[in-house]
Tab-separated table of C-alpha atoms in Angstrom:
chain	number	residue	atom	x	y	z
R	1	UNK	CA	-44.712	122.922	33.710
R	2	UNK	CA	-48.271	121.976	34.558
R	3	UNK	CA	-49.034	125.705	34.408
R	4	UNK	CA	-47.190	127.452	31.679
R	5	UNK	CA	-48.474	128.351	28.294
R	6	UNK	CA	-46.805	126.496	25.291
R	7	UNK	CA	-44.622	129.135	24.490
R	8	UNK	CA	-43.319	129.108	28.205
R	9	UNK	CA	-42.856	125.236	28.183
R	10	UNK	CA	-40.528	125.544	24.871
R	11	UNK	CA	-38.498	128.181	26.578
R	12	UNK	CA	-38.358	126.008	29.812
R	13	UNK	CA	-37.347	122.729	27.737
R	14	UNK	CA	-34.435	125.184	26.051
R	15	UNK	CA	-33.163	126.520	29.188
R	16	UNK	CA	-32.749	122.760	30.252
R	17	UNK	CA	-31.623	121.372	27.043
R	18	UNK	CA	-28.319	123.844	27.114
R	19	UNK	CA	-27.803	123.150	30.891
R	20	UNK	CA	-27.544	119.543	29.362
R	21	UNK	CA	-25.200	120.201	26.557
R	22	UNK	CA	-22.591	121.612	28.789
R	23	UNK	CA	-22.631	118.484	30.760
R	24	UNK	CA	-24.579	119.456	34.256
R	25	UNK	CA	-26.502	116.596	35.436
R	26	UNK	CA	-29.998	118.021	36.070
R	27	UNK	CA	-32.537	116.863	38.381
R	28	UNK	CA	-36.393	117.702	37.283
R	29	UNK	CA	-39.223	117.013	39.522
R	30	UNK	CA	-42.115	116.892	36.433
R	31	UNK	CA	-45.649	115.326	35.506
R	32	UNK	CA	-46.119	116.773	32.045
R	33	UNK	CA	-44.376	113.680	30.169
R	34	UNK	CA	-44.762	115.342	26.988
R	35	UNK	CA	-42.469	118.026	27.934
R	36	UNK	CA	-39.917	116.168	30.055
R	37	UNK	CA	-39.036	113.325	27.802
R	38	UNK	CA	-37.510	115.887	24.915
R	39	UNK	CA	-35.288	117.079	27.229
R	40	UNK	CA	-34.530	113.725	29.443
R	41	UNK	CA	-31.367	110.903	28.682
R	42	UNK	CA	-32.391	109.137	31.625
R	43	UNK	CA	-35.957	108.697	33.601
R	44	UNK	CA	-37.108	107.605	36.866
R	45	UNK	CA	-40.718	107.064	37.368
R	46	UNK	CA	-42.465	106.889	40.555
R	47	UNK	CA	-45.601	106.377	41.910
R	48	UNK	CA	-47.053	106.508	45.329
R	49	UNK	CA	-43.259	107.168	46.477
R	50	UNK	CA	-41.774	103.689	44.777
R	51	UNK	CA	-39.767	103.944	41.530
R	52	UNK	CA	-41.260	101.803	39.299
R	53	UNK	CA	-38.974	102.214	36.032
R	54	UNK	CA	-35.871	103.576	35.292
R	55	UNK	CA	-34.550	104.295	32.051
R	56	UNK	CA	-34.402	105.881	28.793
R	57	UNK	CA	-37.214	107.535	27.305
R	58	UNK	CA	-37.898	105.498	24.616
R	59	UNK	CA	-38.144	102.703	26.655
R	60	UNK	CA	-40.059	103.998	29.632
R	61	UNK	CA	-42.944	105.183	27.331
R	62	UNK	CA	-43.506	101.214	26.424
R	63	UNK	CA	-42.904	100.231	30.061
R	64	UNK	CA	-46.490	98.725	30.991
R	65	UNK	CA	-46.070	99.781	34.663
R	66	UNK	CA	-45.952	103.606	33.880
R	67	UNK	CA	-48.641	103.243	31.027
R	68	UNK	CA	-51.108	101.937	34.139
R	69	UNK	CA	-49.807	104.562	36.273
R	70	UNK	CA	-50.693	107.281	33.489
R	71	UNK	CA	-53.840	105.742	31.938
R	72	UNK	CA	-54.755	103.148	34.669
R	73	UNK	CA	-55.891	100.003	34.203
R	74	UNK	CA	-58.578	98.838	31.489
């Protein structure tokens, strides 16, 4: 979704969100977190071709692994 307006992004997330709702299990290759975690029960986050979390979104946005992966190190 890296390049789609706002507008397009909303419609995207929609589209997904009633794919969800009837129950298809949907599989979303994505990098704009913001986007993907409204739409996501479940995340797996990799880096460098390792997972290194899996869960729900609330949790993986604490996870101190993906934080350095996103912001890096201090």
């Amino acid at each position: 979704m890296a390049g789609l307006r706002p507008t397009e992004i909303d419609r995207v997330c929609a589209i997904i969100k009633s794919i969800r709702d009837r129950g298809i299990t949907i599989i979303v290759v994505e990098h704009v977190m913001k986007a993907i975690m409204s739409v996501s029960d479940k995340l797996v986050v990799m880096e460098s071709g390792k997972k290194i979390a899996e869960g729900n979104p609330r949790d993986i946005v604490k996870d101190p692994l993906v934080i350095e992966a996103y912001f890096g190190k201090e």
